[in-house]
Tab-separated table of C-alpha atoms in Angstrom:
chain	number	residue	atom	x	y	z
A	8	MET	CA	-24.019	78.476	-36.925
A	9	PRO	CA	-22.700	75.667	-34.769
A	10	THR	CA	-19.806	73.761	-36.244
A	11	THR	CA	-19.994	70.043	-36.888
A	12	SER	CA	-17.447	67.855	-35.104
A	13	PRO	CA	-15.158	65.846	-37.367
A	14	PRO	CA	-15.763	62.102	-37.546
A	15	HIS	CA	-12.690	61.429	-35.349
A	16	SER	CA	-11.887	64.168	-32.840
A	17	ASP	CA	-8.561	64.343	-31.008
A	18	GLU	CA	-10.303	62.961	-27.935
A	19	ASP	CA	-11.669	60.002	-29.922
A	20	ALA	CA	-8.255	59.296	-31.397
A	21	ALA	CA	-6.555	59.368	-28.007
A	22	ARG	CA	-9.162	56.997	-26.631
A	23	ARG	CA	-8.837	54.555	-29.524
A	24	LEU	CA	-5.038	54.625	-29.848
A	25	ASP	CA	-4.387	51.941	-27.239
A	26	GLU	CA	-1.237	49.910	-26.598
A	27	PRO	CA	-1.976	47.072	-29.080
A	28	LEU	CA	-2.365	49.676	-31.850
A	29	LEU	CA	0.847	51.416	-30.787
A	30	ARG	CA	2.719	48.105	-30.809
A	31	SER	CA	1.351	47.349	-34.271
A	32	LEU	CA	2.337	50.795	-35.508
A	33	ASP	CA	5.839	50.419	-34.088
A	34	MET	CA	6.335	47.039	-35.753
A	35	LEU	CA	4.915	48.244	-39.080
A	36	LEU	CA	7.285	51.212	-39.045
A	37	THR	CA	10.184	48.898	-38.230
A	38	GLU	CA	9.450	46.093	-40.691
A	39	THR	CA	7.717	48.089	-43.504
A	40	SER	CA	5.789	44.888	-44.208
A	41	VAL	CA	2.418	43.718	-42.923
A	42	SER	CA	3.348	40.039	-43.160
A	43	ARG	CA	6.708	40.408	-41.396
A	44	ALA	CA	5.252	42.686	-38.724
A	45	ALA	CA	2.393	40.260	-38.069
A	46	ALA	CA	4.861	37.388	-37.717
A	47	LYS	CA	6.977	39.378	-35.252
A	48	LEU	CA	3.900	40.330	-33.219
A	49	GLY	CA	2.549	36.798	-33.228
A	50	ILE	CA	-0.849	37.803	-34.660
A	51	ALA	CA	-2.705	36.972	-37.856
A	52	GLN	CA	-1.903	39.074	-40.919
A	53	SER	CA	-5.604	39.882	-41.299
A	54	ALA	CA	-5.672	41.285	-37.742
A	55	LEU	CA	-2.674	43.511	-38.428
A	56	SER	CA	-4.262	44.692	-41.677
A	57	ARG	CA	-7.262	45.831	-39.639
A	58	HIS	CA	-4.895	47.623	-37.252
A	59	LEU	CA	-3.234	49.348	-40.205
A	60	LYS	CA	-6.634	50.476	-41.523
A	61	THR	CA	-7.475	51.965	-38.101
A	62	LEU	CA	-4.060	53.610	-37.835
A	63	ARG	CA	-4.505	55.206	-41.264
A	64	GLN	CA	-7.840	56.631	-40.142
A	65	LEU	CA	-6.412	57.939	-36.875
A	66	THR	CA	-3.289	59.498	-38.400
A	67	GLY	CA	-4.854	60.697	-41.636
A	68	ASP	CA	-1.946	59.168	-43.556
A	69	GLU	CA	-1.336	56.012	-45.577
A	70	LEU	CA	1.796	55.261	-43.491
A	71	LEU	CA	2.880	52.441	-45.843
A	72	VAL	CA	2.688	52.791	-49.629
A	73	ARG	CA	3.762	50.474	-52.412
A	74	VAL	CA	6.680	51.504	-54.613
A	75	GLY	CA	7.383	48.886	-57.250
A	76	ASN	CA	7.374	45.492	-55.539
A	77	ARG	CA	8.019	46.753	-52.001
A	78	MET	CA	6.366	48.843	-49.327
A	79	VAL	CA	7.956	52.080	-48.083
A	80	LEU	CA	7.157	54.507	-45.295
A	81	THR	CA	5.564	57.846	-46.021
A	82	GLU	CA	7.219	60.980	-44.665
A	83	ARG	CA	4.552	61.141	-41.992
A	84	ALA	CA	5.304	57.521	-40.970
A	85	GLN	CA	9.029	58.240	-40.772
A	86	SER	CA	8.348	61.166	-38.449
A	87	LEU	CA	6.275	58.913	-36.162
A	88	ALA	CA	8.908	56.207	-35.656
A	89	ALA	CA	10.817	57.863	-32.810
A	90	PRO	CA	7.771	59.198	-30.897
A	91	VAL	CA	6.066	55.799	-31.021
A	92	LYS	CA	9.122	54.039	-29.596
A	93	ARG	CA	9.382	56.662	-26.891
A	94	ILE	CA	5.714	56.285	-25.964
A	95	LEU	CA	6.039	52.509	-25.712
A	96	ALA	CA	9.215	52.822	-23.672
A	97	ASP	CA	7.465	55.180	-21.239
A	98	MET	CA	4.163	53.282	-21.126
A	99	SER	CA	4.838	52.238	-17.539
A	100	LEU	CA	4.760	55.904	-16.472
A	101	ILE	CA	1.397	56.400	-18.166
A	102	THR	CA	-0.487	53.328	-16.977
A	103	SER	CA	1.088	52.221	-13.719
A	104	GLU	CA	-0.686	54.495	-11.267
A	105	ALA	CA	-4.112	54.660	-12.877
A	106	LEU	CA	-4.689	51.106	-14.044
A	107	ALA	CA	-2.430	48.602	-12.389
A	108	LEU	CA	-4.527	47.960	-9.297
A	109	LEU	CA	-7.678	47.350	-11.397
A	110	PRO	CA	-6.845	44.411	-13.683
A	111	HIS	CA	-10.408	44.194	-15.016
A	112	GLU	CA	-9.990	47.725	-16.433
A	113	LEU	CA	-6.645	47.077	-18.125
A	114	ARG	CA	-6.598	47.198	-21.920
A	115	LEU	CA	-3.121	45.893	-22.698
A	116	SER	CA	-1.413	43.297	-24.816
A	117	PHE	CA	0.911	41.183	-22.678
A	118	ARG	CA	3.743	39.443	-24.531
A	119	ILE	CA	5.676	36.507	-23.085
A	120	ALA	CA	8.656	34.837	-24.756
A	121	THR	CA	9.414	31.333	-23.561
A	122	TYR	CA	10.145	27.725	-24.487
A	123	ASP	CA	7.531	25.089	-25.122
A	124	PHE	CA	9.073	22.704	-22.590
A	125	LEU	CA	7.026	24.021	-19.748
A	126	PRO	CA	3.980	21.780	-19.166
A	127	LYS	CA	0.818	22.582	-21.096
A	128	ARG	CA	-1.168	23.117	-17.914
A	129	PHE	CA	1.149	25.977	-16.941
A	130	PHE	CA	0.109	27.919	-20.055
A	131	ALA	CA	-3.540	26.831	-19.793
A	132	GLU	CA	-3.837	28.024	-16.198
A	133	LEU	CA	-2.016	31.269	-16.930
A	134	VAL	CA	-4.330	32.105	-19.839
A	135	GLU	CA	-7.367	31.202	-17.738
A	136	ARG	CA	-6.247	33.560	-14.942
A	137	ILE	CA	-5.521	36.450	-17.328
A	138	ASN	CA	-8.828	36.029	-19.153
A	139	ARG	CA	-10.760	35.880	-15.878
A	140	LYS	CA	-9.057	38.761	-14.074
A	141	ALA	CA	-8.232	41.049	-17.022
A	142	PRO	CA	-10.781	40.182	-19.723
A	143	ASN	CA	-9.933	43.242	-21.853
A	144	CYS	CA	-6.288	42.206	-22.199
A	145	ASP	CA	-4.821	39.830	-24.722
A	146	LEU	CA	-1.873	37.512	-24.204
A	147	VAL	CA	0.760	36.652	-26.813
A	148	ILE	CA	3.070	33.708	-26.107
A	149	CYS	CA	5.964	33.447	-28.550
A	150	GLY	CA	9.247	31.568	-28.860
A	151	LEU	CA	12.548	32.772	-27.480
A	152	GLY	CA	14.436	32.464	-30.745
A	153	SER	CA	18.209	32.183	-30.697
A	154	HIS	CA	20.253	32.707	-27.538
A	155	PHE	CA	20.476	36.327	-26.349
A	156	ALA	CA	17.728	37.437	-28.772
A	157	HIS	CA	15.429	37.911	-25.788
A	158	TYR	CA	17.772	40.564	-24.396
A	159	ARG	CA	17.033	42.717	-27.442
A	160	GLN	CA	13.331	41.773	-27.357
A	161	LEU	CA	13.045	43.050	-23.794
A	162	ALA	CA	15.036	46.199	-24.538
A	163	ASP	CA	12.906	47.026	-27.598
A	164	ARG	CA	9.620	46.189	-25.787
A	165	GLU	CA	8.852	43.479	-28.312
A	166	VAL	CA	8.135	41.298	-25.272
A	167	ASP	CA	7.278	42.186	-21.673
A	168	VAL	CA	8.737	39.186	-19.873
A	169	VAL	CA	10.842	36.156	-20.726
A	170	ILE	CA	10.873	32.694	-19.175
A	171	THR	CA	14.285	31.097	-19.641
A	172	ILE	CA	16.659	28.558	-18.119
A	173	TRP	CA	19.869	30.132	-19.403
A	174	PRO	CA	21.691	31.654	-16.412
A	175	GLU	CA	23.489	34.590	-18.057
A	176	LEU	CA	21.850	37.973	-17.533
A	177	PRO	CA	23.167	41.494	-18.169
A	178	ALA	CA	22.884	44.032	-15.365
A	179	HIS	CA	19.874	45.866	-16.825
A	180	LEU	CA	17.648	42.773	-16.561
A	181	ARG	CA	15.913	41.494	-13.447
A	182	ALA	CA	14.932	37.911	-12.691
A	183	ALA	CA	12.924	35.821	-10.240
A	184	SER	CA	12.921	32.063	-9.766
A	185	LEU	CA	9.853	30.268	-11.131
A	186	LEU	CA	10.375	26.506	-11.070
A	187	THR	CA	13.184	24.104	-10.257
A	188	GLU	CA	12.658	20.786	-11.995
A	189	PRO	CA	14.785	17.635	-11.546
A	190	MET	CA	15.959	16.097	-14.808
A	191	VAL	CA	14.436	12.759	-15.846
A	192	CYS	CA	14.349	10.584	-18.958
A	193	VAL	CA	11.195	9.681	-20.879
A	194	MET	CA	10.878	6.528	-22.997
A	195	ARG	CA	8.240	3.991	-23.998
A	196	GLN	CA	7.049	1.724	-21.189
A	197	ASP	CA	8.431	-1.433	-22.817
A	198	HIS	CA	11.783	0.170	-23.663
A	199	PRO	CA	14.689	-2.134	-22.664
A	200	LEU	CA	16.002	0.572	-20.313
A	201	ALA	CA	12.654	1.281	-18.627
A	202	SER	CA	12.424	-1.919	-16.588
A	203	GLY	CA	15.785	-1.831	-14.806
A	204	HIS	CA	18.354	0.605	-13.486
A	205	MET	CA	19.616	2.659	-16.437
A	206	THR	CA	23.339	3.310	-16.154
A	207	LEU	CA	25.242	6.231	-17.607
A	208	ASP	CA	26.778	3.887	-20.184
A	209	ASP	CA	23.271	2.758	-21.173
A	210	PHE	CA	22.246	6.389	-21.517
A	211	GLN	CA	25.201	7.279	-23.736
A	212	ARG	CA	24.705	4.243	-26.002
A	213	ALA	CA	21.012	5.029	-26.495
A	214	ARG	CA	19.677	7.274	-29.251
A	215	HIS	CA	17.999	10.496	-28.249
A	216	LEU	CA	15.313	12.962	-29.253
A	217	VAL	CA	16.383	16.539	-28.496
A	218	SER	CA	15.006	20.006	-29.089
A	219	LEU	CA	16.634	22.226	-31.695
A	220	GLU	CA	19.802	23.932	-30.516
A	221	HIS	CA	19.397	27.315	-28.859
A	222	VAL	CA	23.050	28.335	-29.012
A	223	PRO	CA	25.002	27.783	-32.241
A	224	GLY	CA	27.991	25.598	-31.458
A	225	GLN	CA	26.763	24.729	-27.948
A	226	GLY	CA	23.554	22.861	-28.682
A	227	THR	CA	20.653	22.639	-26.278
A	228	VAL	CA	20.737	23.315	-22.565
A	229	ILE	CA	20.822	19.595	-21.800
A	230	GLU	CA	23.661	19.003	-24.277
A	231	ALA	CA	25.643	21.848	-22.706
A	232	GLN	CA	25.068	20.370	-19.244
A	233	LEU	CA	26.131	16.914	-20.420
A	234	ALA	CA	29.257	18.355	-22.025
A	235	GLU	CA	30.247	19.774	-18.624
A	236	LEU	CA	30.087	16.199	-17.284
A	237	GLY	CA	32.067	14.827	-20.234
A	238	ILE	CA	28.983	13.042	-21.583
A	239	ARG	CA	28.063	12.884	-25.251
A	240	ILE	CA	24.766	11.611	-26.632
A	241	GLN	CA	23.619	10.386	-30.039
A	242	PRO	CA	20.718	12.555	-31.227
A	243	ALA	CA	18.547	10.698	-33.713
A	244	MET	CA	16.081	13.578	-34.074
A	245	HIS	CA	16.084	17.325	-33.432
A	246	THR	CA	12.809	19.232	-33.369
A	247	GLN	CA	11.428	22.548	-32.203
A	248	PHE	CA	7.940	20.999	-32.056
A	249	LEU	CA	7.964	19.145	-28.752
A	250	SER	CA	4.282	18.280	-29.140
A	251	LEU	CA	5.547	15.613	-31.561
A	252	ALA	CA	7.720	13.977	-28.909
A	253	PRO	CA	5.239	11.813	-26.936
A	254	SER	CA	3.937	9.830	-29.910
A	255	ILE	CA	7.446	9.462	-31.343
A	256	LEU	CA	8.843	8.212	-28.039
A	257	ALA	CA	5.966	5.744	-27.709
A	258	ARG	CA	6.816	4.177	-31.083
A	259	THR	CA	10.624	4.171	-31.027
A	260	ASP	CA	13.564	3.387	-28.774
A	261	LEU	CA	14.465	7.069	-28.522
A	262	ILE	CA	14.990	8.733	-25.129
A	263	PHE	CA	14.106	12.316	-24.224
A	264	SER	CA	15.681	14.137	-21.258
A	265	THR	CA	13.682	16.950	-19.678
A	266	GLY	CA	12.219	18.309	-16.444
A	267	ARG	CA	9.813	16.219	-14.406
A	268	LEU	CA	6.685	18.314	-15.073
A	269	LEU	CA	6.967	18.150	-18.854
A	270	ALA	CA	7.744	14.436	-18.598
A	271	GLU	CA	4.478	13.947	-16.722
A	272	ASP	CA	2.682	15.882	-19.456
A	273	PHE	CA	4.118	13.501	-22.050
A	274	THR	CA	2.735	10.435	-20.261
A	275	ILE	CA	-0.881	11.637	-20.488
A	276	GLY	CA	-2.511	9.384	-23.062
A	277	GLN	CA	0.765	7.718	-24.114
A	278	PRO	CA	2.388	4.470	-22.863
A	279	LEU	CA	5.530	6.184	-21.588
A	280	ALA	CA	7.766	5.691	-18.567
A	281	ILE	CA	9.658	8.274	-16.527
A	282	VAL	CA	13.122	7.072	-15.479
A	283	PRO	CA	15.555	8.841	-13.136
A	284	PHE	CA	18.445	10.574	-14.868
A	285	PRO	CA	21.510	8.285	-14.589
A	286	ALA	CA	23.928	10.949	-13.315
A	287	GLU	CA	24.110	13.951	-11.017
A	288	ILE	CA	23.013	16.833	-13.199
A	289	LYS	CA	21.750	20.349	-12.584
A	290	PRO	CA	17.961	20.659	-12.555
A	291	HIS	CA	16.078	22.866	-14.972
A	292	ARG	CA	15.803	26.229	-13.218
A	293	PHE	CA	13.165	28.358	-14.921
A	294	ARG	CA	13.458	32.088	-14.305
A	295	LEU	CA	11.136	34.971	-15.080
A	296	VAL	CA	13.120	37.846	-16.609
A	297	TRP	CA	12.140	41.471	-17.279
A	298	HIS	CA	13.787	44.770	-18.139
A	299	GLU	CA	14.814	47.222	-15.425
A	300	ARG	CA	12.788	49.917	-17.199
A	301	THR	CA	9.513	48.059	-16.580
A	302	HIS	CA	10.298	46.955	-13.038
A	303	LYS	CA	7.909	49.515	-11.460
A	304	ASN	CA	5.194	49.211	-14.086
A	305	ARG	CA	2.286	48.041	-11.950
A	306	ALA	CA	0.418	46.361	-14.786
A	307	LEU	CA	3.479	44.295	-15.669
A	308	ARG	CA	4.200	43.660	-12.006
A	309	TRP	CA	0.665	42.260	-11.756
A	310	LEU	CA	1.386	40.035	-14.778
A	311	ARG	CA	4.630	38.809	-13.207
A	312	ASN	CA	2.796	38.012	-9.975
A	313	GLU	CA	0.209	35.978	-11.884
A	314	ILE	CA	2.925	34.016	-13.695
A	315	THR	CA	4.750	33.380	-10.426
A	316	GLU	CA	1.565	32.255	-8.696
A	317	VAL	CA	0.752	29.748	-11.469
A	318	ALA	CA	4.279	28.341	-11.211
A	319	ARG	CA	4.041	28.127	-7.404
A	320	GLU	CA	0.750	26.213	-7.545
A	321	LEU	CA	2.163	23.891	-10.179
A	322	ALA	CA	5.247	23.132	-8.092
A	323	GLN	CA	3.106	22.284	-5.047
A	324	ARG	CA	1.001	19.671	-6.809
A	325	PRO	CA	1.722	16.059	-5.852
A	326	LYS	CA	4.105	14.381	-8.283
A	327	ALA	CA	2.447	11.851	-10.560
A	328	ILE	CA	3.708	8.265	-10.455
A	329	THR	CA	4.144	7.201	-14.051
A	330	GLY	CA	6.131	4.256	-15.306
A	331	VAL	CA	9.402	3.968	-13.428
A	332	SER	CA	10.254	6.758	-10.976
């Protein structure tokens, strides 16, 4: 008599065990917690729970089981940890030749770590391009975290690329220039310093809104640059949520120093002025960074090209005239 095929054959499992599932499995094995793993992956806990259910079906094992008030790995899960990391590390060898030149056939999860002080239209246009050209891929945009954390994120394949303005890079990372943005100051249109020529003394006496520090003991990038010039500022507010800044600046005498493109973003819908920075200071130089191991991965090279193209188009747009320039 003919035998009946099992519900999930090896061929079915191989077809269904795609990169997003492998990334989820890797993070679950690392964190031994659905909530922590979901937070690290930047996805909803309910979505990761569905991934875990699928992974249990594919592996025939519970993978994570509750012991007392904590979750622990099964023996089967422990044995999978190393192979899963190896598969993810070698993913470029598996997908580069077959899929990279056909973006519409890619089924990958692209992960980008960056700041939120790139303009909103940069992210909007990037997502639009990815969705249009590679509709079966998903894009995760997450924060950089503390300084140097992105080195580990790239090494562990937690992220595929990083956008940063910090210049230090170890030898195993590669980088390409994205945007060079002159520094400006943003303030409300009727701010006392918006109508005339703001001097460096005016700038130092003013109170400032700044992003949360990225390097313990060094502060933000702008504070580190100012320290090199012997300039100290008086922060009145630190925040990691820069979407709060425009409305706060419009209602206070605070000043925010940033790149020109983000400053123009802030002025949309808010009565804000853009004022030249009152001293010679290095511009914001955004760089796209990736690991040497993924340099020849054609899918990720395609992603890097898309990011670079969005940045190039953004840089070529005419500068808006807003407030004082």
